[in-house]
Coordinates of C-alpha atoms and ligand atoms in Angstrom, one line a residue:
Chain A
X16 CA -26.8 -65.3 -59.5
X17 CA -23.7 -66.6 -57.8
X18 CA -23.7 -69.6 -55.5
X19 CA -22.9 -67.1 -52.6
X20 CA -25.9 -64.9 -53.4
X21 CA -28.2 -67.9 -53.6
X22 CA -26.9 -69.0 -50.2
X23 CA -27.6 -65.6 -48.8
X24 CA -31.2 -65.8 -49.9
X25 CA -31.5 -69.4 -48.7
X26 CA -30.4 -68.3 -45.2
X27 CA -32.5 -65.3 -45.1
X28 CA -35.5 -67.4 -46.0
X29 CA -34.7 -70.0 -43.4
X30 CA -34.3 -67.3 -40.7
X31 CA -37.5 -65.5 -41.7
X32 CA -39.5 -68.8 -41.8
X33 CA -38.3 -69.5 -38.2
X34 CA -39.3 -66.1 -37.2
X35 CA -42.9 -66.5 -38.5
X36 CA -45.3 -68.7 -36.4
X37 CA -46.6 -71.8 -38.2
X38 CA -50.1 -70.5 -39.0
X39 CA -48.7 -67.6 -41.0
X40 CA -45.8 -69.3 -42.8
X41 CA -48.0 -70.5 -45.7
X42 CA -49.3 -67.0 -46.1
X43 CA -45.8 -65.5 -46.1
X44 CA -44.7 -68.0 -48.8
X45 CA -47.7 -67.3 -51.0
X46 CA -47.1 -63.5 -50.7
X47 CA -43.5 -64.0 -51.6
X48 CA -44.3 -66.0 -54.7
X49 CA -46.8 -63.4 -55.9
X50 CA -44.3 -60.6 -55.3
X51 CA -41.5 -62.5 -57.2
X52 CA -43.8 -63.5 -60.0
X53 CA -45.0 -59.9 -60.5
X54 CA -41.4 -58.5 -60.4
X55 CA -40.2 -61.2 -62.9
X56 CA -43.1 -60.4 -65.3
X57 CA -42.6 -63.8 -67.0
X58 CA -45.7 -65.8 -66.5
X59 CA -44.6 -68.8 -68.4
X60 CA -41.5 -69.3 -66.3
X61 CA -43.6 -68.9 -63.1
X62 CA -46.1 -71.4 -64.3
X63 CA -43.3 -73.8 -65.1
X64 CA -41.8 -73.2 -61.6
X65 CA -45.2 -74.0 -60.0
X66 CA -45.2 -77.3 -61.8
X67 CA -41.5 -78.0 -61.0
X68 CA -41.9 -77.2 -57.3
X69 CA -44.7 -79.6 -57.0
X70 CA -42.5 -82.6 -58.0
X71 CA -40.9 -84.9 -55.4
X72 CA -42.7 -83.3 -52.4
X73 CA -42.8 -86.5 -50.4
X74 CA -39.2 -87.6 -50.9
Chain B
X2 CA -88.3 -60.8 -44.8
X3 CA -89.7 -57.7 -43.3
X4 CA -89.4 -56.7 -39.6
X5 CA -92.0 -57.8 -37.1
X6 CA -95.1 -55.7 -37.2
X7 CA -94.8 -54.6 -40.8
X8 CA -97.0 -56.0 -43.6
X9 CA -95.6 -58.1 -46.4
X10 CA -95.4 -55.2 -48.8
X11 CA -95.2 -52.4 -46.3
X12 CA -92.0 -50.7 -47.5
X13 CA -90.3 -47.7 -46.1
X14 CA -90.0 -46.1 -49.5
X15 CA -92.1 -47.9 -52.1
X16 CA -95.9 -48.1 -52.6
X17 CA -96.8 -51.4 -54.2
X18 CA -99.7 -51.0 -56.5
X19 CA -102.5 -53.6 -56.7
X20 CA -103.6 -55.0 -60.0
X21 CA -106.9 -56.7 -60.6
X22 CA -107.4 -59.8 -62.9
X23 CA -108.9 -59.0 -66.3
X24 CA -112.5 -57.9 -65.9
X25 CA -113.5 -58.1 -69.6
X26 CA -113.6 -61.9 -70.1
X27 CA -114.8 -61.9 -73.8
X28 CA -111.5 -61.7 -75.6
X29 CA -109.4 -63.7 -73.3
X30 CA -109.2 -66.8 -75.5
X31 CA -108.3 -64.9 -78.6
X32 CA -105.1 -66.2 -80.2
X33 CA -102.0 -64.1 -79.5
X34 CA -98.9 -63.6 -81.7
X35 CA -96.6 -63.7 -78.7
X36 CA -97.5 -64.7 -75.1
X37 CA -95.1 -63.7 -72.4
X38 CA -95.1 -65.6 -69.1
X39 CA -93.9 -63.4 -66.3
X40 CA -94.1 -59.6 -65.9
X41 CA -90.8 -59.2 -64.0
X42 CA -88.3 -56.7 -65.4
X43 CA -87.3 -59.1 -68.2
X44 CA -90.8 -60.0 -69.4
X45 CA -91.9 -56.4 -69.4
X46 CA -88.8 -55.4 -71.4
X47 CA -89.4 -58.1 -73.9
X48 CA -93.1 -56.9 -74.4
X49 CA -91.9 -53.3 -74.9
X50 CA -89.1 -54.3 -77.3
X51 CA -91.6 -56.3 -79.4
X52 CA -94.1 -53.4 -79.4
X53 CA -91.4 -51.0 -80.7
X54 CA -91.1 -53.4 -83.6
X55 CA -94.9 -53.3 -84.1
X56 CA -95.6 -56.7 -82.6
X57 CA -98.5 -57.2 -80.1
X58 CA -98.2 -59.4 -77.1
X59 CA -100.1 -60.7 -74.1
X60 CA -98.2 -60.5 -70.8
X61 CA -99.2 -62.7 -67.9
X62 CA -98.2 -62.5 -64.2
X63 CA -99.4 -64.6 -61.4
X64 CA -99.1 -61.9 -58.8
X65 CA -101.2 -58.8 -58.0
X66 CA -98.3 -56.5 -57.8
X67 CA -94.5 -56.1 -58.5
X68 CA -91.8 -58.3 -57.0
X69 CA -91.2 -57.3 -53.5
X70 CA -88.1 -57.3 -51.2
X71 CA -84.5 -56.5 -51.9
X72 CA -83.5 -57.6 -55.4
X73 CA -81.4 -56.2 -58.3
X74 CA -80.0 -52.7 -57.8
X75 CA -77.2 -52.2 -60.3
X76 CA -78.0 -51.4 -63.8
X77 CA -75.2 -51.3 -66.3
X78 CA -74.6 -48.7 -69.1
X79 CA -75.6 -51.3 -71.7
X80 CA -79.0 -51.8 -70.1
X81 CA -79.6 -48.1 -70.3
X82 CA -79.4 -48.2 -74.0
X83 CA -82.0 -51.0 -74.0
X84 CA -84.3 -48.8 -71.8
X85 CA -83.6 -46.0 -74.2
X86 CA -84.6 -48.0 -77.2
X87 CA -87.9 -49.2 -75.7
X88 CA -88.8 -45.6 -74.6
X89 CA -88.5 -46.1 -70.9
X90 CA -85.2 -44.5 -70.0
X91 CA -86.4 -41.0 -68.8
X92 CA -87.6 -41.9 -65.3
X93 CA -84.6 -44.1 -64.7
X94 CA -82.3 -41.1 -65.5
X95 CA -84.3 -39.0 -63.0
X96 CA -84.1 -41.6 -60.2
X97 CA -81.0 -43.8 -60.4
X98 CA -77.7 -42.9 -58.9
X99 CA -74.9 -43.1 -61.4
X100 CA -71.5 -44.3 -60.3
X101 CA -68.0 -45.2 -61.6
X102 CA -65.9 -46.1 -58.5
X103 CA -65.4 -49.1 -56.4
X104 CA -63.2 -49.2 -53.2
X105 CA -62.0 -52.4 -51.6
X106 CA -60.7 -52.6 -48.0
X107 CA -58.7 -55.2 -46.2
X108 CA -59.0 -55.1 -42.4
X109 CA -60.1 -51.5 -42.6
X110 CA -57.4 -50.3 -45.0
X111 CA -58.1 -49.4 -48.6
X112 CA -56.3 -51.8 -51.0
X113 CA -57.9 -50.9 -54.3
X114 CA -59.9 -48.2 -55.9
X115 CA -61.1 -48.9 -59.4
X116 CA -62.9 -46.7 -61.9
X117 CA -65.1 -48.1 -64.7
X118 CA -64.6 -46.5 -68.1
X119 CA -66.1 -43.1 -68.2
X120 CA -65.6 -40.1 -70.4
X121 CA -67.4 -37.0 -71.7
X122 CA -67.9 -39.1 -74.9
X123 CA -70.4 -41.4 -73.1
X124 CA -74.1 -40.7 -73.0
X125 CA -74.6 -42.9 -70.0
X126 CA -72.6 -43.6 -66.9
X127 CA -71.0 -47.1 -66.5
X128 CA -73.4 -48.1 -63.7
X129 CA -76.5 -46.9 -61.9
X130 CA -78.0 -48.0 -58.7
X131 CA -81.8 -48.2 -58.5
X132 CA -84.1 -50.7 -56.7
X133 CA -85.8 -53.3 -58.7
X134 CA -89.2 -52.0 -57.5
X135 CA -88.6 -48.7 -59.4
X136 CA -87.3 -50.6 -62.4
X137 CA -90.5 -52.6 -62.6
X138 CA -92.6 -49.5 -61.9
X139 CA -91.0 -47.5 -64.7
X140 CA -91.2 -50.3 -67.2
X141 CA -94.9 -50.8 -66.2
X142 CA -95.7 -47.0 -66.7
X143 CA -94.3 -47.3 -70.2
X144 CA -96.4 -50.5 -70.9
X145 CA -99.5 -48.6 -69.8
X146 CA -99.0 -46.1 -72.6
X147 CA -98.5 -48.9 -75.1
X148 CA -101.6 -50.2 -76.9
X149 CA -99.8 -53.3 -78.4
X150 CA -99.3 -54.9 -74.9
X151 CA -102.2 -56.5 -73.1
X152 CA -101.2 -57.3 -69.5
X153 CA -103.1 -59.7 -67.4
X154 CA -102.4 -59.7 -63.6
X155 CA -103.3 -62.4 -61.1
X156 CA -103.1 -64.7 -64.2
X157 CA -101.1 -67.9 -63.6
X158 CA -100.0 -70.0 -66.6
X159 CA -100.5 -73.6 -65.4
X160 CA -100.2 -75.5 -68.7
X161 CA -98.4 -75.3 -72.0
X162 CA -99.0 -77.8 -74.9
X163 CA -97.6 -77.8 -78.4
X164 CA -99.9 -77.7 -81.3
X165 CA -99.1 -78.1 -85.0
X166 CA -98.6 -74.3 -85.5
X167 CA -98.1 -72.9 -82.0
X168 CA -98.8 -73.6 -78.4
X169 CA -101.8 -73.6 -76.1
X170 CA -101.5 -72.1 -72.7
X171 CA -103.8 -72.9 -69.8
X172 CA -104.4 -69.8 -67.6
X173 CA -106.0 -69.6 -64.2
X174 CA -107.1 -66.4 -62.5
X175 CA -109.4 -65.7 -59.5
X176 CA -112.4 -65.4 -61.9
X177 CA -111.9 -68.6 -63.7
X178 CA -109.7 -70.5 -66.1
X179 CA -109.3 -70.6 -69.9
X180 CA -107.1 -71.9 -72.8
X181 CA -105.4 -69.5 -75.1
X182 CA -103.4 -70.2 -78.3
X183 CA -100.2 -68.4 -79.2
X184 CA -97.8 -68.5 -82.1
X185 CA -94.7 -68.1 -79.8
X186 CA -94.1 -68.0 -76.1
X187 CA -91.4 -66.1 -74.1
X188 CA -90.8 -67.7 -70.8
X189 CA -89.8 -64.8 -68.4
X190 CA -91.1 -66.5 -65.3
X191 CA -88.0 -66.2 -63.2
X192 CA -85.5 -68.5 -61.4
X193 CA -88.1 -71.1 -60.4
X194 CA -89.7 -71.0 -63.9
X195 CA -92.8 -73.2 -63.9
X196 CA -92.6 -73.1 -67.7
X197 CA -89.2 -74.7 -67.5
X198 CA -90.6 -77.5 -65.4
X199 CA -93.7 -78.0 -67.5
X200 CA -91.3 -78.4 -70.5
X201 CA -89.2 -81.0 -68.5
X202 CA -86.0 -78.9 -68.7
X203 CA -83.4 -78.4 -66.1
X204 CA -80.7 -75.8 -65.3
X205 CA -77.2 -77.2 -65.2
X206 CA -74.1 -75.9 -63.5
X207 CA -72.6 -75.2 -60.1
X208 CA -73.7 -74.0 -56.7
X209 CA -71.1 -72.2 -54.6
X210 CA -70.8 -72.6 -50.9
X211 CA -70.8 -69.1 -49.6
X212 CA -74.0 -67.7 -48.1
X213 CA -74.7 -64.0 -47.9
X214 CA -77.3 -62.1 -46.0
X215 CA -78.6 -59.2 -47.9
X216 CA -80.2 -56.4 -45.9
X217 CA -81.6 -53.1 -47.0
X218 CA -81.6 -50.3 -44.4
X219 CA -82.7 -46.7 -44.5
X220 CA -80.4 -44.1 -43.0
X221 CA -78.8 -40.7 -43.5
X222 CA -75.2 -41.4 -44.4
X223 CA -73.2 -39.0 -46.6
X224 CA -70.8 -41.4 -48.3
X225 CA -71.0 -41.0 -52.1
X226 CA -72.3 -43.7 -54.5
X227 CA -69.3 -46.0 -54.5
X228 CA -69.3 -49.7 -54.3
X229 CA -67.5 -50.7 -51.1
X230 CA -66.1 -54.2 -50.5
X231 CA -64.8 -55.0 -47.0
X232 CA -62.5 -58.0 -46.7
X233 CA -61.9 -59.4 -43.3
X234 CA -63.3 -56.4 -41.5
X235 CA -63.5 -56.1 -37.7
X236 CA -67.3 -56.6 -37.8
X237 CA -67.0 -59.9 -39.7
X238 CA -63.6 -61.5 -39.2
X239 CA -62.8 -63.8 -42.0
X240 CA -65.9 -62.7 -44.1
X241 CA -66.7 -60.3 -46.8
X242 CA -69.1 -57.3 -46.7
X243 CA -70.5 -55.3 -49.6
X244 CA -72.1 -51.8 -49.3
X245 CA -74.1 -50.0 -51.9
X246 CA -76.1 -46.8 -51.9
X247 CA -79.6 -46.7 -53.4
X248 CA -82.1 -43.9 -54.0
X249 CA -84.3 -42.7 -51.1
X250 CA -81.5 -43.2 -48.5
X251 CA -81.7 -46.9 -48.8
X252 CA -78.4 -48.8 -48.3
X253 CA -77.7 -52.4 -49.4
X254 CA -75.6 -54.3 -46.9
X255 CA -74.5 -57.8 -48.0
X256 CA -72.5 -59.8 -45.5
X257 CA -71.1 -63.3 -45.7
X258 CA -72.0 -66.0 -43.2
X259 CA -69.3 -68.1 -41.6
X260 CA -69.4 -71.8 -42.2
X261 CA -70.4 -72.4 -38.5
X262 CA -73.3 -69.9 -38.6
X263 CA -76.7 -71.5 -39.3
X264 CA -78.9 -69.8 -41.8
X265 CA -81.8 -70.0 -39.5
X266 CA -80.1 -68.2 -36.7
X267 CA -78.6 -65.7 -39.0
X268 CA -82.0 -64.8 -40.5
X269 CA -83.6 -64.1 -37.1
X270 CA -84.5 -60.4 -36.9
X271 CA -82.5 -59.7 -33.8
X272 CA -79.4 -61.3 -35.3
X273 CA -79.7 -59.3 -38.5
X274 CA -80.0 -56.1 -36.5
X275 CA -76.9 -57.0 -34.5
X276 CA -74.9 -57.9 -37.6
X277 CA -76.0 -54.7 -39.5
X278 CA -75.2 -52.5 -36.4
X279 CA -71.7 -54.0 -36.4
X280 CA -71.2 -53.3 -40.1
X281 CA -72.5 -49.8 -39.8
X282 CA -70.2 -49.0 -36.9
X283 CA -67.3 -50.3 -38.9
X284 CA -68.4 -47.7 -41.6
X285 CA -68.4 -45.0 -38.9
X286 CA -72.1 -44.7 -38.8
X287 CA -73.5 -44.6 -35.2
X288 CA -76.7 -42.7 -36.1
X289 CA -80.2 -44.0 -36.5
X290 CA -81.3 -46.5 -39.2
X291 CA -84.3 -48.5 -40.1
X292 CA -84.5 -52.0 -41.4
X293 CA -86.4 -52.4 -44.7
X294 CA -86.0 -56.0 -45.8
X295 CA -83.6 -58.9 -45.6
X296 CA -83.0 -62.3 -47.2
X297 CA -80.2 -64.9 -47.8
X298 CA -78.6 -66.2 -51.0
X299 CA -75.7 -68.1 -52.3
X300 CA -73.9 -67.8 -55.7
X301 CA -74.9 -70.2 -58.5
X302 CA -73.9 -70.5 -62.1
X303 CA -76.8 -72.4 -63.7
X304 CA -78.1 -72.3 -67.2
X305 CA -80.3 -74.2 -69.7
X306 CA -78.4 -76.1 -72.4
X307 CA -80.7 -74.6 -75.0
X308 CA -82.6 -71.4 -74.4
X309 CA -85.2 -72.5 -77.1
X310 CA -87.7 -75.4 -76.9
X311 CA -89.7 -75.5 -80.0
X312 CA -91.9 -72.3 -79.9
X313 CA -90.9 -71.4 -76.4
X314 CA -87.9 -69.1 -75.7
X315 CA -86.5 -68.8 -72.2
X316 CA -85.3 -65.3 -71.2
X317 CA -83.9 -63.9 -68.0
X318 CA -83.7 -66.0 -64.8
X319 CA -85.8 -68.8 -66.3
X320 CA -82.8 -69.4 -68.6
X321 CA -79.9 -68.7 -66.3
X322 CA -79.0 -68.0 -62.7
X323 CA -75.8 -66.0 -62.2
X324 CA -74.0 -64.9 -59.1
X325 CA -74.7 -61.4 -58.1
X326 CA -71.0 -60.4 -57.8
X327 CA -70.4 -58.1 -60.7
X328 CA -74.1 -57.3 -61.1
X329 CA -75.2 -59.5 -63.9
X330 CA -78.5 -61.2 -63.2
X331 CA -80.9 -58.5 -64.3
X332 CA -78.6 -56.9 -66.9
X333 CA -78.0 -60.3 -68.6
X334 CA -81.8 -60.8 -68.7
X335 CA -82.6 -57.5 -70.3
X336 CA -80.1 -58.3 -73.0
X337 CA -81.9 -61.6 -73.6
X338 CA -85.2 -59.8 -74.0
X339 CA -83.8 -57.4 -76.5
X340 CA -82.1 -60.1 -78.5
X341 CA -85.1 -62.4 -78.9
X342 CA -87.5 -59.4 -79.5
X343 CA -85.8 -58.0 -82.6
X344 CA -85.4 -61.4 -84.1
X345 CA -88.8 -62.8 -83.4
X346 CA -90.4 -59.5 -84.6
X347 CA -88.7 -59.9 -88.0
X348 CA -89.7 -63.6 -88.3
X349 CA -93.3 -62.8 -87.4
X350 CA -93.4 -59.9 -89.8
X351 CA -92.1 -62.2 -92.6
X352 CA -88.9 -60.0 -93.0
X353 CA -86.5 -62.8 -91.9
X354 CA -86.4 -66.6 -92.2
X355 CA -87.2 -68.7 -89.1
X356 CA -83.5 -69.6 -89.1
X357 CA -82.8 -66.2 -87.5
X358 CA -84.2 -67.6 -84.2
X359 CA -81.5 -70.2 -84.1
X360 CA -79.0 -67.5 -83.3
X361 CA -80.7 -66.7 -80.0
X362 CA -79.2 -69.5 -77.9
X363 CA -75.6 -69.3 -79.2
X364 CA -75.5 -65.5 -78.7
X365 CA -77.2 -65.3 -75.3
X366 CA -75.9 -68.5 -73.9
X367 CA -72.4 -67.5 -75.0
X368 CA -72.9 -64.2 -73.1
X369 CA -74.1 -66.2 -70.0
X370 CA -71.1 -68.5 -70.1
X371 CA -68.8 -65.4 -70.3
X372 CA -70.6 -64.0 -67.2
X373 CA -70.1 -67.4 -65.5
X374 CA -66.3 -67.2 -66.1
X375 CA -66.0 -63.8 -64.7
X376 CA -68.5 -64.2 -61.9
X377 CA -66.9 -67.5 -60.9
X378 CA -63.6 -65.6 -60.5
X379 CA -65.3 -63.0 -58.3
X380 CA -67.2 -65.6 -56.4
X381 CA -63.9 -67.5 -55.6
X382 CA -62.3 -64.3 -54.4
X383 CA -65.3 -63.2 -52.3
X384 CA -65.9 -66.7 -50.9
X385 CA -62.9 -69.0 -51.5
X386 CA -64.2 -72.5 -52.0
X387 CA -61.1 -74.4 -50.6
X388 CA -57.9 -73.9 -48.5
X389 CA -55.8 -73.2 -51.6
X390 CA -58.1 -70.5 -52.9
X391 CA -58.3 -69.0 -49.4
X392 CA -54.6 -68.9 -48.9
X393 CA -54.0 -67.2 -52.3
X394 CA -56.8 -64.7 -51.7
X395 CA -55.4 -63.8 -48.2
X396 CA -51.9 -63.5 -49.8
X397 CA -53.2 -61.1 -52.4
X398 CA -55.1 -59.0 -49.8
X399 CA -52.2 -58.9 -47.5
X400 CA -49.7 -57.9 -50.2
X401 CA -52.2 -55.4 -51.6
X402 CA -51.8 -53.2 -48.4
X403 CA -48.4 -52.1 -49.8
X404 CA -48.4 -53.3 -53.5
X405 CA -51.3 -52.0 -55.5
X406 CA -50.8 -54.6 -58.3
X407 CA -52.1 -57.3 -55.9
X408 CA -55.2 -55.2 -55.2
X409 CA -56.2 -55.7 -58.8
X410 CA -57.0 -59.3 -58.0
X411 CA -59.9 -58.0 -55.9
X412 CA -61.4 -56.2 -58.9
X413 CA -65.0 -57.4 -59.2
X414 CA -64.9 -57.4 -63.1
X415 CA -68.1 -55.5 -63.5
X416 CA -70.3 -56.4 -66.4
X417 CA -69.3 -55.3 -69.9
X418 CA -71.3 -56.0 -73.0
X419 CA -70.6 -59.3 -74.6
X420 CA -69.1 -59.7 -78.1
X421 CA -71.0 -62.1 -80.3
X422 CA -67.8 -63.0 -82.2
X423 CA -68.8 -66.6 -82.8
X424 CA -72.4 -66.0 -83.7
X425 CA -73.6 -67.6 -87.0
X426 CA -75.1 -64.3 -88.0
X427 CA -72.1 -62.1 -87.4
X428 CA -69.5 -61.7 -90.3
X429 CA -65.9 -62.6 -89.6
X430 CA -63.6 -59.5 -89.3
X431 CA -62.0 -58.2 -92.4
X432 CA -58.3 -57.7 -91.8
X433 CA -56.7 -54.3 -91.7
X434 CA -58.7 -52.5 -89.0
X435 CA -56.8 -50.9 -86.2
X436 CA -59.2 -50.2 -83.3
X437 CA -62.9 -49.7 -83.6
X438 CA -65.4 -52.3 -82.4
X439 CA -65.0 -55.8 -84.0
X440 CA -68.0 -57.6 -85.5
X441 CA -70.2 -58.8 -82.7
X442 CA -69.2 -56.0 -80.3
X443 CA -71.5 -53.3 -79.0
X444 CA -71.2 -50.0 -80.9
X445 CA -69.1 -47.5 -79.0
X446 CA -70.5 -44.1 -78.1
X447 CA -69.1 -40.8 -79.5
X448 CA -70.2 -37.1 -79.4
X449 CA -71.6 -36.0 -82.6
X450 CA -72.5 -32.3 -82.8
X451 CA -74.7 -31.5 -79.8
X452 CA -75.7 -35.1 -79.3
X453 CA -74.4 -38.6 -79.4
X454 CA -73.7 -41.2 -82.1
X455 CA -76.4 -43.5 -80.7
X456 CA -79.0 -40.6 -81.2
X457 CA -78.5 -40.8 -84.9
X458 CA -79.5 -44.4 -85.2
X459 CA -82.9 -45.2 -86.7
X460 CA -85.0 -48.2 -85.7
X461 CA -83.9 -51.5 -87.1
X462 CA -80.6 -52.0 -88.9
X463 CA -78.2 -49.0 -89.4
X464 CA -75.4 -48.5 -91.8
X465 CA -72.8 -46.1 -90.4
X466 CA -70.6 -44.9 -93.1
X467 CA -68.1 -42.2 -94.1
X468 CA -68.9 -42.9 -97.8
X469 CA -71.9 -40.7 -98.9
X470 CA -72.3 -42.9 -102.0
X471 CA -73.8 -45.7 -99.9
X472 CA -76.8 -43.4 -99.0
X473 CA -78.8 -45.0 -101.9
X474 CA -78.9 -48.3 -100.0
X475 CA -81.5 -47.0 -97.5
X476 CA -84.7 -49.1 -97.4
X477 CA -87.2 -50.4 -95.0
X478 CA -85.4 -51.6 -91.9
X479 CA -82.1 -50.1 -93.0
X480 CA -81.2 -46.5 -92.1
X481 CA -78.0 -45.0 -93.6
X482 CA -76.1 -42.6 -91.3
X483 CA -73.4 -40.7 -93.1
X484 CA -70.7 -39.5 -90.7
X485 CA -68.2 -36.7 -91.0
X486 CA -64.5 -37.4 -91.1
X487 CA -62.2 -35.9 -88.4
X488 CA -64.9 -36.3 -85.7
X489 CA -65.1 -38.3 -82.5
X490 CA -67.1 -40.8 -84.5
X491 CA -64.1 -41.3 -86.7
X492 CA -61.8 -42.0 -83.7
X493 CA -64.3 -44.4 -82.2
X494 CA -64.8 -46.4 -85.5
X495 CA -61.5 -46.1 -87.4
X496 CA -60.4 -43.8 -90.1
X497 CA -60.8 -44.0 -93.9
X498 CA -63.3 -42.6 -96.4
X499 CA -64.8 -46.0 -97.0
X500 CA -65.1 -47.2 -93.4
X501 CA -68.6 -48.6 -92.9
X502 CA -70.3 -50.5 -90.1
X503 CA -73.5 -52.5 -90.3
X504 CA -75.2 -52.2 -86.9
X505 CA -78.0 -54.5 -85.7
X506 CA -81.2 -53.4 -84.0
X507 CA -79.7 -54.3 -80.7
X508 CA -76.7 -52.0 -81.2
X509 CA -74.2 -54.7 -81.9
X510 CA -71.9 -54.6 -85.0
X511 CA -72.9 -57.2 -87.6
X512 CA -70.1 -56.5 -90.1
X513 CA -67.6 -53.8 -91.0
X514 CA -65.6 -52.8 -94.0
X515 CA -62.7 -50.5 -94.8
X516 CA -64.1 -50.2 -98.3
X517 CA -67.7 -51.3 -98.5
X518 CA -69.5 -52.1 -101.8
X519 CA -73.3 -52.2 -102.1
X520 CA -73.1 -55.9 -102.8
X521 CA -71.1 -56.6 -99.7
X522 CA -73.5 -54.6 -97.6
X523 CA -76.5 -56.5 -99.1
X524 CA -74.9 -59.9 -98.5
X525 CA -74.1 -58.9 -94.8
X526 CA -77.6 -57.8 -94.2
X527 CA -78.9 -61.1 -95.6
X528 CA -76.6 -63.0 -93.3
X529 CA -77.6 -60.9 -90.3
X530 CA -81.2 -61.8 -90.6
X531 CA -80.4 -65.5 -90.7
X532 CA -80.1 -65.9 -94.4
X533 CA -77.8 -68.5 -95.9
X534 CA -74.2 -67.6 -96.4
X535 CA -73.8 -66.0 -99.7
Ligands
LIG611 C1 -83.6 -61.9 -52.9 C2 -83.0 -61.5 -54.3 C3 -81.9 -60.6 -54.4 C4 -81.4 -60.3 -55.7 N1 -80.3 -59.3 -55.7 C5 -79.9 -59.0 -57.0 C6 -78.9 -58.0 -57.1 O1 -78.5 -57.4 -56.1 N2 -78.4 -57.7 -58.3 C7 -78.8 -58.3 -59.5 O2 -78.4 -58.1 -60.6 N3 -79.8 -59.3 -59.4 C8 -80.3 -59.6 -58.2 N4 -81.3 -60.5 -58.1 C9 -81.7 -61.2 -59.3 C10 -82.7 -60.3 -60.1 O3 -83.7 -59.9 -59.2 C11 -83.2 -61.2 -61.2 O4 -82.1 -61.4 -62.1 C12 -84.3 -60.5 -62.0 O5 -85.4 -60.3 -61.2 C13 -84.7 -61.4 -63.1 O6 -85.9 -60.9 -63.8 P1 -86.9 -61.9 -64.4 O7 -87.9 -61.0 -65.0 O8 -86.1 -62.8 -65.3 O9 -87.5 -62.8 -63.3 P2 -88.4 -62.3 -62.1 O10 -88.1 -61.0 -61.6 O11 -88.2 -63.4 -61.1 O12 -89.9 -62.3 -62.6 C14 -90.6 -63.5 -62.9 C15 -92.1 -63.2 -62.9 O13 -92.8 -64.3 -63.4 C16 -94.0 -64.5 -62.6 N5 -94.4 -65.8 -62.7 C17 -93.8 -66.9 -62.3 N6 -94.5 -68.0 -62.6 C18 -95.5 -67.6 -63.3 C19 -96.6 -68.3 -63.9 N7 -96.7 -69.7 -63.9 N8 -97.6 -67.6 -64.6 C20 -97.5 -66.2 -64.6 N9 -96.5 -65.5 -64.1 C21 -95.5 -66.2 -63.4 C22 -93.6 -64.0 -61.2 O14 -94.7 -63.6 -60.6 C23 -92.6 -62.9 -61.5 O15 -93.3 -61.6 -61.5 C24 -81.9 -60.9 -56.8 C25 -82.9 -61.8 -56.7 C26 -83.5 -62.1 -55.5 C27 -84.6 -63.1 -55.4

């Protein structure tokens, strides 16, 4: 993925998150992860990503 | 509980019989080979399985009739084989409603339809719905024809003491009390098992938070026999509802209580009627219905560490309590009864060393832990225990509306027979097999001629082989079944002229070979009855 493509996704996500009221944002993110994980069909990588995303949350 | 104005056993569809305590008092203290405490479905099945092996037993129950109320309804294919073997299956086939399909809905929209494995090759359907009352009645009718079983109703076992060569039971009935010696005891006295308490044993494990009300109603409703699960329906926002059809127009409605609903309020008759009306109108039923019975339960995964305590074996709910999601309580208990019966019968008859009995706990507790693993997954989906579990469950449900893969997460993982792969009396698999059941697995079914593979099995052990030269191995307790190549049996078991399976009395594979020799078969048979490793 090019930096430009990543940026497009970044912006789309930010816009979408703003459009979803707070109580449903978590649900939206959880659905997104399931969808991505299923499409990627690479459970090891997804499990690694779950561990990596958990790091440095309070920085 | 029953509605106001109806007696304790005044059912809309079932006549509870009344059993007297033993009138002939003379032989009551005679020593028994096997005493069975509890004539629930598991105790009765154990008595019948022992009788099939020629072993007499005395069966005690504290009550004067069958268990009442709404209890087990789903009987799995594997249990039908057990009922078949003990000579009780005919009335079950007549009455029970067979089914294969489950449908799950999220906010009224279908997100999953699953089918349990079914094919013309199968003798029995994957699942049957039948009320536990009929299960107990049909087992009882079989027992009444069986001279080797002496049943004593209204007979409560109140004491159990070890002696040098057995146990002494203390029994109390309305006509008096007495002591009776027995060589062996099967404790089939249910979830609250007084035997367990008298032996100082405790169940260990987990209790889940979710509470369900289970209500049986009678109504005319033309939906086929399909398990329906409603997630977050209009009638129970945030909760889960299960709906099952049973014989005689009885429907089982299970609905989850919210955390803020008190059990007491929820159990009041008016509240149950309101809740059931709401569920039924969600299902599109606005017609008449009658309330049969209701109760409340939560999911537990609890088991004994050891199912054996000296000469006492725990079977059924006395040994384990499993969540009902995926319909395991009763089915798991029936398999316990069958497992201990064929082993105990061989030890009593002097055909097997006592060591055979040591395989009971690892095999059946192994099966229970497997049930726990699956049932815990289902329970967490049905009633998420924490925020994280709830969020992911809701994400899966929401996604499932448009993506079927996510609906699979709502699959209730119905009971499948357990594979005793780690059992001390099952031989490790020989390499080189492609397909076919591994040692420890239940024998698959196949059509053979006009009947089924399972119909060819004799009592006791069976050797299924494509090699006619092994026929000479037949002896007491070993039937040789020679199969034809290029048949369904071959595709179920694997190809090759020497392919041979040793099958235990409970229908599980004990060993298999691509090329069997008489020596190998003899050694495997020895191992399967608890003999030392060759
Ligand atoms: C309300 C309810 C709903 C259920 N729903 C389902 C379901 O939908 N699906 C499912 O698979 N399972 C369900 N179960 C569980 C299922 O009913 C049990 O798994 C099954 O009954 C176990 O059979 P059992 O023979 O081991 O014990 P039980 O059926 O409990 O039988 C034990 C017997 O022992 C007798 N007894 C007890 N103490 C003594 C004593 N001291 N002396 C002599 N006799 C004694 C009792 O009278 C009783 O008859 C439900 C249970 C309950 C209570």
